[in-house]
């Protein structure tokens, strides 16, 4: 019985941490709004560590690690508010190919994804979060029509698309009939997009059990977003505590005022159990299939709630400077805000958790 | 990451199961708390013999003498819960006094007090709090003056749980009046039968008398009843408080409660519809389930750290605050889904679960306050866990 990270896992996390500290300091993040595409430099630095192929089997050029390893990377991405298409390109898309792709599709695409040279987006939101503004994709005779909103890494050349009836497809976004409309959100570090499809040629991903494959990619997506929020929230608490130890008012550091001290204690006390929840959900994905879906749902929903509490409280501890662009704390605040809504807000995900247990129709 | 237990541990689990099955007829079914009755005392002896109670306490003090092994302790707890078997005696003597004596008691004290305490024959109470000394425990004023080899003790304790049935009290007394407040306190073992001790039960909000006031008038106790040396009581007491906080934050209690609430929501109806079919209740249930799972897995993380002898710092410090709060929220939620039925109490018709949810809701508030209040826990998390500065002392006088 060992519920802890291995030495290798800690090393992986530290090396991603160091790489991101170097590759995307806040000055780099600040340049993002001008440059709407993926931050190629940051992705290249991660790809050099083998992060792009983290889940892809060695036979296809990846390192064949577990979802827990991927969650540790995701946590570091949140910590550094890193502009990287990790969840889509390195986690959900490869898993879609592994669980629903044919051997030929795997052989063709997995090595390209593993190298980090080809990026892939995911258009699966409507199946989880529900369809708004008339979104939804229909497939007939191998052609896709309709539109998908909140496509993660929508600018990528490749995209895994979920249709209304539970099917998965691989689309080349340069194909005729595809229109990409970037969606501006609060978070500039991972702009999602809208993809419109007009009679678009697509490769079906239909080997194996489609429902099970979809559950897999949904659970993995939830777990990555939860881990990202965990890392971002942890960093916000550290920043609040550091600031509370330095900032003086009324002749004392503000961290000696109990009102401030207790805000910090509450943030830490609420976030700490989220770490174990994220670890468990990721580990269940790898090793305890019967618990995977429920724990992934709770990791997503609960960490989103705690993330929101930490984001607003850590900002409050900073006073006025927390509200400014000067300090840049808002990048973390917004990252947590986007993670919360993507692939279903907490209420939606809790409803799905109730359904999984037969508590709701 | 590997949640399976090794062959050695699975064999141990099988032993525990086997024991529980073999002695099923000896489970003390009639014991409902309070002073242990004959069947509970017999059960406790059996558990001591097999090492399912006082497992790591050395044999010369009446324990089983096993090497500390967090996983085995966990397996014992899991199997007892699974079978629905009553565990060994807990209480302040076993959970707090015994570990303290093992750490700082004299050889004579260990031999004299630990064995009967483990057997459930010697019941203890904790005499720390006073009317003027709660969170600020070091402000205690009960005094002991040495006279001919005895301390003569005068003063008052309050909120003393189980004092009405205790044989002994471990008590904090100011014995060195000339010293600074933390250095003037001694940790003294006091027989409750000593002349001059008066116990007055205090009725609490649950309707029971869980705790008492204890008055001392010229109570004479031999000086050798001091544990850890005269004036060292503050550090001895802190050792005990550490054990108490471990005891108060049991993360598995929450899971049991959650299961009971799920059953309740599937069985009970309002206007003919199951409570589970109310989307508002269901969402709240799911919120609580998320919290319960997070705390459960947090417990696994702490268990692994304990098994590997690692320090857990912040992760450990949050358990009392978060665990007690979660249990309290679960009871509150159960009351809410029961609606008006949720307020029934005592022997009322239509009563559910014998009124347990209201009792827990009230009792848990006591746990949130006792053993270091939630606010004191937050101070501890912030100061020891996050390194924030301590409250500046206000100049007195
Ligand atoms: C069910 C129960 C059983 C108990 N059993 C025992 C027992 O067996 N033996 C025993 O000795 N004691 C026992 N106690 C007493 C318990 O330890 C005290 O009640 C507790 O330490 C709080 O002290 P107090 O009641 O004097 O409250 P106070 O210390 O007066 O606290 C009142 C309020 O002020 C807040 N406060 C106080 N100081 C601070 C601070 N520095 N910062 C922020 N807020 C602060 C508290 O959090 C609380 O909200 C028991 C209590 C309960 C409820």
mmCIF file with all atom_site columns, C-alpha atoms and ligand atoms in Angstrom, chain A residues 258, chain B residues 92 126-129 134-135 158-161 211 366 369-373 375-376 379, ligand 1:
data_model
loop_
_atom_site.group_PDB
_atom_site.id
_atom_site.type_symbol
_atom_site.label_atom_id
_atom_site.label_alt_id
_atom_site.label_comp_id
_atom_site.label_asym_id
_atom_site.label_entity_id
_atom_site.label_seq_id
_atom_site.pdbx_PDB_ins_code
_atom_site.Cartn_x
_atom_site.Cartn_y
_atom_site.Cartn_z
_atom_site.occupancy
_atom_site.B_iso_or_equiv
_atom_site.pdbx_formal_charge
_atom_site.auth_seq_id
_atom_site.auth_comp_id
_atom_site.auth_asym_id
_atom_site.auth_atom_id
_atom_site.pdbx_PDB_model_num
ATOM   1  C CA  . UNK A 1 258 ? -5.663  37.165 12.236 1.00 0.00 ? 258 UNK A CA  1
ATOM   2  C CA  . UNK B 2 92  ? -8.905  9.956  27.134 1.00 0.00 ? 92  UNK B CA  1
ATOM   3  C CA  . UNK B 2 126 ? -8.609  15.395 31.378 1.00 0.00 ? 126 UNK B CA  1
ATOM   4  C CA  . UNK B 2 127 ? -8.457  18.355 33.742 1.00 0.00 ? 127 UNK B CA  1
ATOM   5  C CA  . UNK B 2 128 ? -7.084  21.176 31.633 1.00 0.00 ? 128 UNK B CA  1
ATOM   6  C CA  . UNK B 2 129 ? -9.719  23.824 30.935 1.00 0.00 ? 129 UNK B CA  1
ATOM   7  C CA  . UNK B 2 134 ? -9.761  27.712 27.521 1.00 0.00 ? 134 UNK B CA  1
ATOM   8  C CA  . UNK B 2 135 ? -7.935  28.487 24.306 1.00 0.00 ? 135 UNK B CA  1
ATOM   9  C CA  . UNK B 2 158 ? -14.523 22.941 33.765 1.00 0.00 ? 158 UNK B CA  1
ATOM   10 C CA  . UNK B 2 159 ? -15.807 21.077 30.672 1.00 0.00 ? 159 UNK B CA  1
ATOM   11 C CA  . UNK B 2 160 ? -14.190 17.945 32.095 1.00 0.00 ? 160 UNK B CA  1
ATOM   12 C CA  . UNK B 2 161 ? -15.568 15.087 29.995 1.00 0.00 ? 161 UNK B CA  1
ATOM   13 C CA  . UNK B 2 211 ? -18.982 17.027 30.851 1.00 0.00 ? 211 UNK B CA  1
ATOM   14 C CA  . UNK B 2 366 ? -18.625 20.396 20.635 1.00 0.00 ? 366 UNK B CA  1
ATOM   15 C CA  . UNK B 2 369 ? -14.817 23.737 19.850 1.00 0.00 ? 369 UNK B CA  1
ATOM   16 C CA  . UNK B 2 370 ? -13.071 21.144 22.029 1.00 0.00 ? 370 UNK B CA  1
ATOM   17 C CA  . UNK B 2 371 ? -9.468  20.047 21.583 1.00 0.00 ? 371 UNK B CA  1
ATOM   18 C CA  . UNK B 2 372 ? -8.482  23.452 20.169 1.00 0.00 ? 372 UNK B CA  1
ATOM   19 C CA  . UNK B 2 373 ? -11.231 25.479 18.494 1.00 0.00 ? 373 UNK B CA  1
ATOM   20 C CA  . UNK B 2 375 ? -9.967  29.398 15.091 1.00 0.00 ? 375 UNK B CA  1
ATOM   21 C CA  . UNK B 2 376 ? -7.052  28.026 17.086 1.00 0.00 ? 376 UNK B CA  1
ATOM   22 C CA  . UNK B 2 379 ? -3.759  29.879 13.853 1.00 0.00 ? 379 UNK B CA  1
HETATM 23 C C1  . LIG C 3 .   ? -17.557 18.636 24.017 1.00 0.00 ? 1   LIG C C1  1
HETATM 24 C C2  . LIG C 3 .   ? -16.399 19.230 24.739 1.00 0.00 ? 1   LIG C C2  1
HETATM 25 C C3  . LIG C 3 .   ? -15.626 18.425 25.539 1.00 0.00 ? 1   LIG C C3  1
HETATM 26 C C4  . LIG C 3 .   ? -14.547 18.971 26.245 1.00 0.00 ? 1   LIG C C4  1
HETATM 27 N N1  . LIG C 3 .   ? -13.829 18.141 27.058 1.00 0.00 ? 1   LIG C N1  1
HETATM 28 C C5  . LIG C 3 .   ? -12.822 18.669 27.792 1.00 0.00 ? 1   LIG C C5  1
HETATM 29 C C6  . LIG C 3 .   ? -12.100 17.866 28.711 1.00 0.00 ? 1   LIG C C6  1
HETATM 30 O O1  . LIG C 3 .   ? -12.369 16.669 28.865 1.00 0.00 ? 1   LIG C O1  1
HETATM 31 N N2  . LIG C 3 .   ? -11.124 18.421 29.433 1.00 0.00 ? 1   LIG C N2  1
HETATM 32 C C7  . LIG C 3 .   ? -10.785 19.738 29.295 1.00 0.00 ? 1   LIG C C7  1
HETATM 33 O O2  . LIG C 3 .   ? -9.863  20.173 29.952 1.00 0.00 ? 1   LIG C O2  1
HETATM 34 N N3  . LIG C 3 .   ? -11.453 20.538 28.428 1.00 0.00 ? 1   LIG C N3  1
HETATM 35 C C8  . LIG C 3 .   ? -12.465 20.036 27.696 1.00 0.00 ? 1   LIG C C8  1
HETATM 36 N N4  . LIG C 3 .   ? -13.159 20.849 26.821 1.00 0.00 ? 1   LIG C N4  1
HETATM 37 C C9  . LIG C 3 .   ? -12.830 22.276 26.782 1.00 0.00 ? 1   LIG C C9  1
HETATM 38 C C10 . LIG C 3 .   ? -12.217 22.755 25.483 1.00 0.00 ? 1   LIG C C10 1
HETATM 39 O O3  . LIG C 3 .   ? -10.890 22.365 25.376 1.00 0.00 ? 1   LIG C O3  1
HETATM 40 C C11 . LIG C 3 .   ? -12.392 24.274 25.462 1.00 0.00 ? 1   LIG C C11 1
HETATM 41 O O4  . LIG C 3 .   ? -13.770 24.533 25.406 1.00 0.00 ? 1   LIG C O4  1
HETATM 42 C C12 . LIG C 3 .   ? -11.704 24.903 24.278 1.00 0.00 ? 1   LIG C C12 1
HETATM 43 O O5  . LIG C 3 .   ? -10.319 24.807 24.372 1.00 0.00 ? 1   LIG C O5  1
HETATM 44 C C13 . LIG C 3 .   ? -12.109 26.385 24.134 1.00 0.00 ? 1   LIG C C13 1
HETATM 45 O O6  . LIG C 3 .   ? -11.976 27.089 25.318 1.00 0.00 ? 1   LIG C O6  1
HETATM 46 P P1  . LIG C 3 .   ? -13.172 27.984 25.863 1.00 0.00 ? 1   LIG C P1  1
HETATM 47 O O7  . LIG C 3 .   ? -14.360 27.115 25.936 1.00 0.00 ? 1   LIG C O7  1
HETATM 48 O O8  . LIG C 3 .   ? -12.735 28.636 27.090 1.00 0.00 ? 1   LIG C O8  1
HETATM 49 O O9  . LIG C 3 .   ? -13.432 29.052 24.756 1.00 0.00 ? 1   LIG C O9  1
HETATM 50 P P2  . LIG C 3 .   ? -12.604 30.402 24.529 1.00 0.00 ? 1   LIG C P2  1
HETATM 51 O O10 . LIG C 3 .   ? -11.163 30.103 24.524 1.00 0.00 ? 1   LIG C O10 1
HETATM 52 O O11 . LIG C 3 .   ? -13.090 31.435 25.441 1.00 0.00 ? 1   LIG C O11 1
HETATM 53 O O12 . LIG C 3 .   ? -13.063 30.724 23.064 1.00 0.00 ? 1   LIG C O12 1
HETATM 54 C C14 . LIG C 3 .   ? -14.242 31.460 22.734 1.00 0.00 ? 1   LIG C C14 1
HETATM 55 C C15 . LIG C 3 .   ? -14.133 31.898 21.293 1.00 0.00 ? 1   LIG C C15 1
HETATM 56 O O13 . LIG C 3 .   ? -12.991 32.744 21.117 1.00 0.00 ? 1   LIG C O13 1
HETATM 57 C C16 . LIG C 3 .   ? -12.133 32.218 20.121 1.00 0.00 ? 1   LIG C C16 1
HETATM 58 N N5  . LIG C 3 .   ? -10.742 32.484 20.473 1.00 0.00 ? 1   LIG C N5  1
HETATM 59 C C17 . LIG C 3 .   ? -10.119 32.329 21.660 1.00 0.00 ? 1   LIG C C17 1
HETATM 60 N N6  . LIG C 3 .   ? -8.808  32.593 21.547 1.00 0.00 ? 1   LIG C N6  1
HETATM 61 C C18 . LIG C 3 .   ? -8.582  32.923 20.264 1.00 0.00 ? 1   LIG C C18 1
HETATM 62 C C19 . LIG C 3 .   ? -7.420  33.282 19.517 1.00 0.00 ? 1   LIG C C19 1
HETATM 63 N N7  . LIG C 3 .   ? -6.217  33.348 20.049 1.00 0.00 ? 1   LIG C N7  1
HETATM 64 N N8  . LIG C 3 .   ? -7.590  33.520 18.218 1.00 0.00 ? 1   LIG C N8  1
HETATM 65 C C20 . LIG C 3 .   ? -8.818  33.444 17.632 1.00 0.00 ? 1   LIG C C20 1
HETATM 66 N N9  . LIG C 3 .   ? -9.921  33.111 18.273 1.00 0.00 ? 1   LIG C N9  1
HETATM 67 C C21 . LIG C 3 .   ? -9.810  32.845 19.570 1.00 0.00 ? 1   LIG C C21 1
HETATM 68 C C22 . LIG C 3 .   ? -12.433 30.740 20.104 1.00 0.00 ? 1   LIG C C22 1
HETATM 69 O O14 . LIG C 3 .   ? -12.088 30.154 18.875 1.00 0.00 ? 1   LIG C O14 1
HETATM 70 C C23 . LIG C 3 .   ? -13.914 30.713 20.345 1.00 0.00 ? 1   LIG C C23 1
HETATM 71 O O15 . LIG C 3 .   ? -14.593 30.934 19.151 1.00 0.00 ? 1   LIG C O15 1
HETATM 72 C C24 . LIG C 3 .   ? -14.246 20.335 26.130 1.00 0.00 ? 1   LIG C C24 1
HETATM 73 C C25 . LIG C 3 .   ? -15.026 21.136 25.311 1.00 0.00 ? 1   LIG C C25 1
HETATM 74 C C26 . LIG C 3 .   ? -16.093 20.608 24.621 1.00 0.00 ? 1   LIG C C26 1
HETATM 75 C C27 . LIG C 3 .   ? -16.928 21.511 23.792 1.00 0.00 ? 1   LIG C C27 1
#
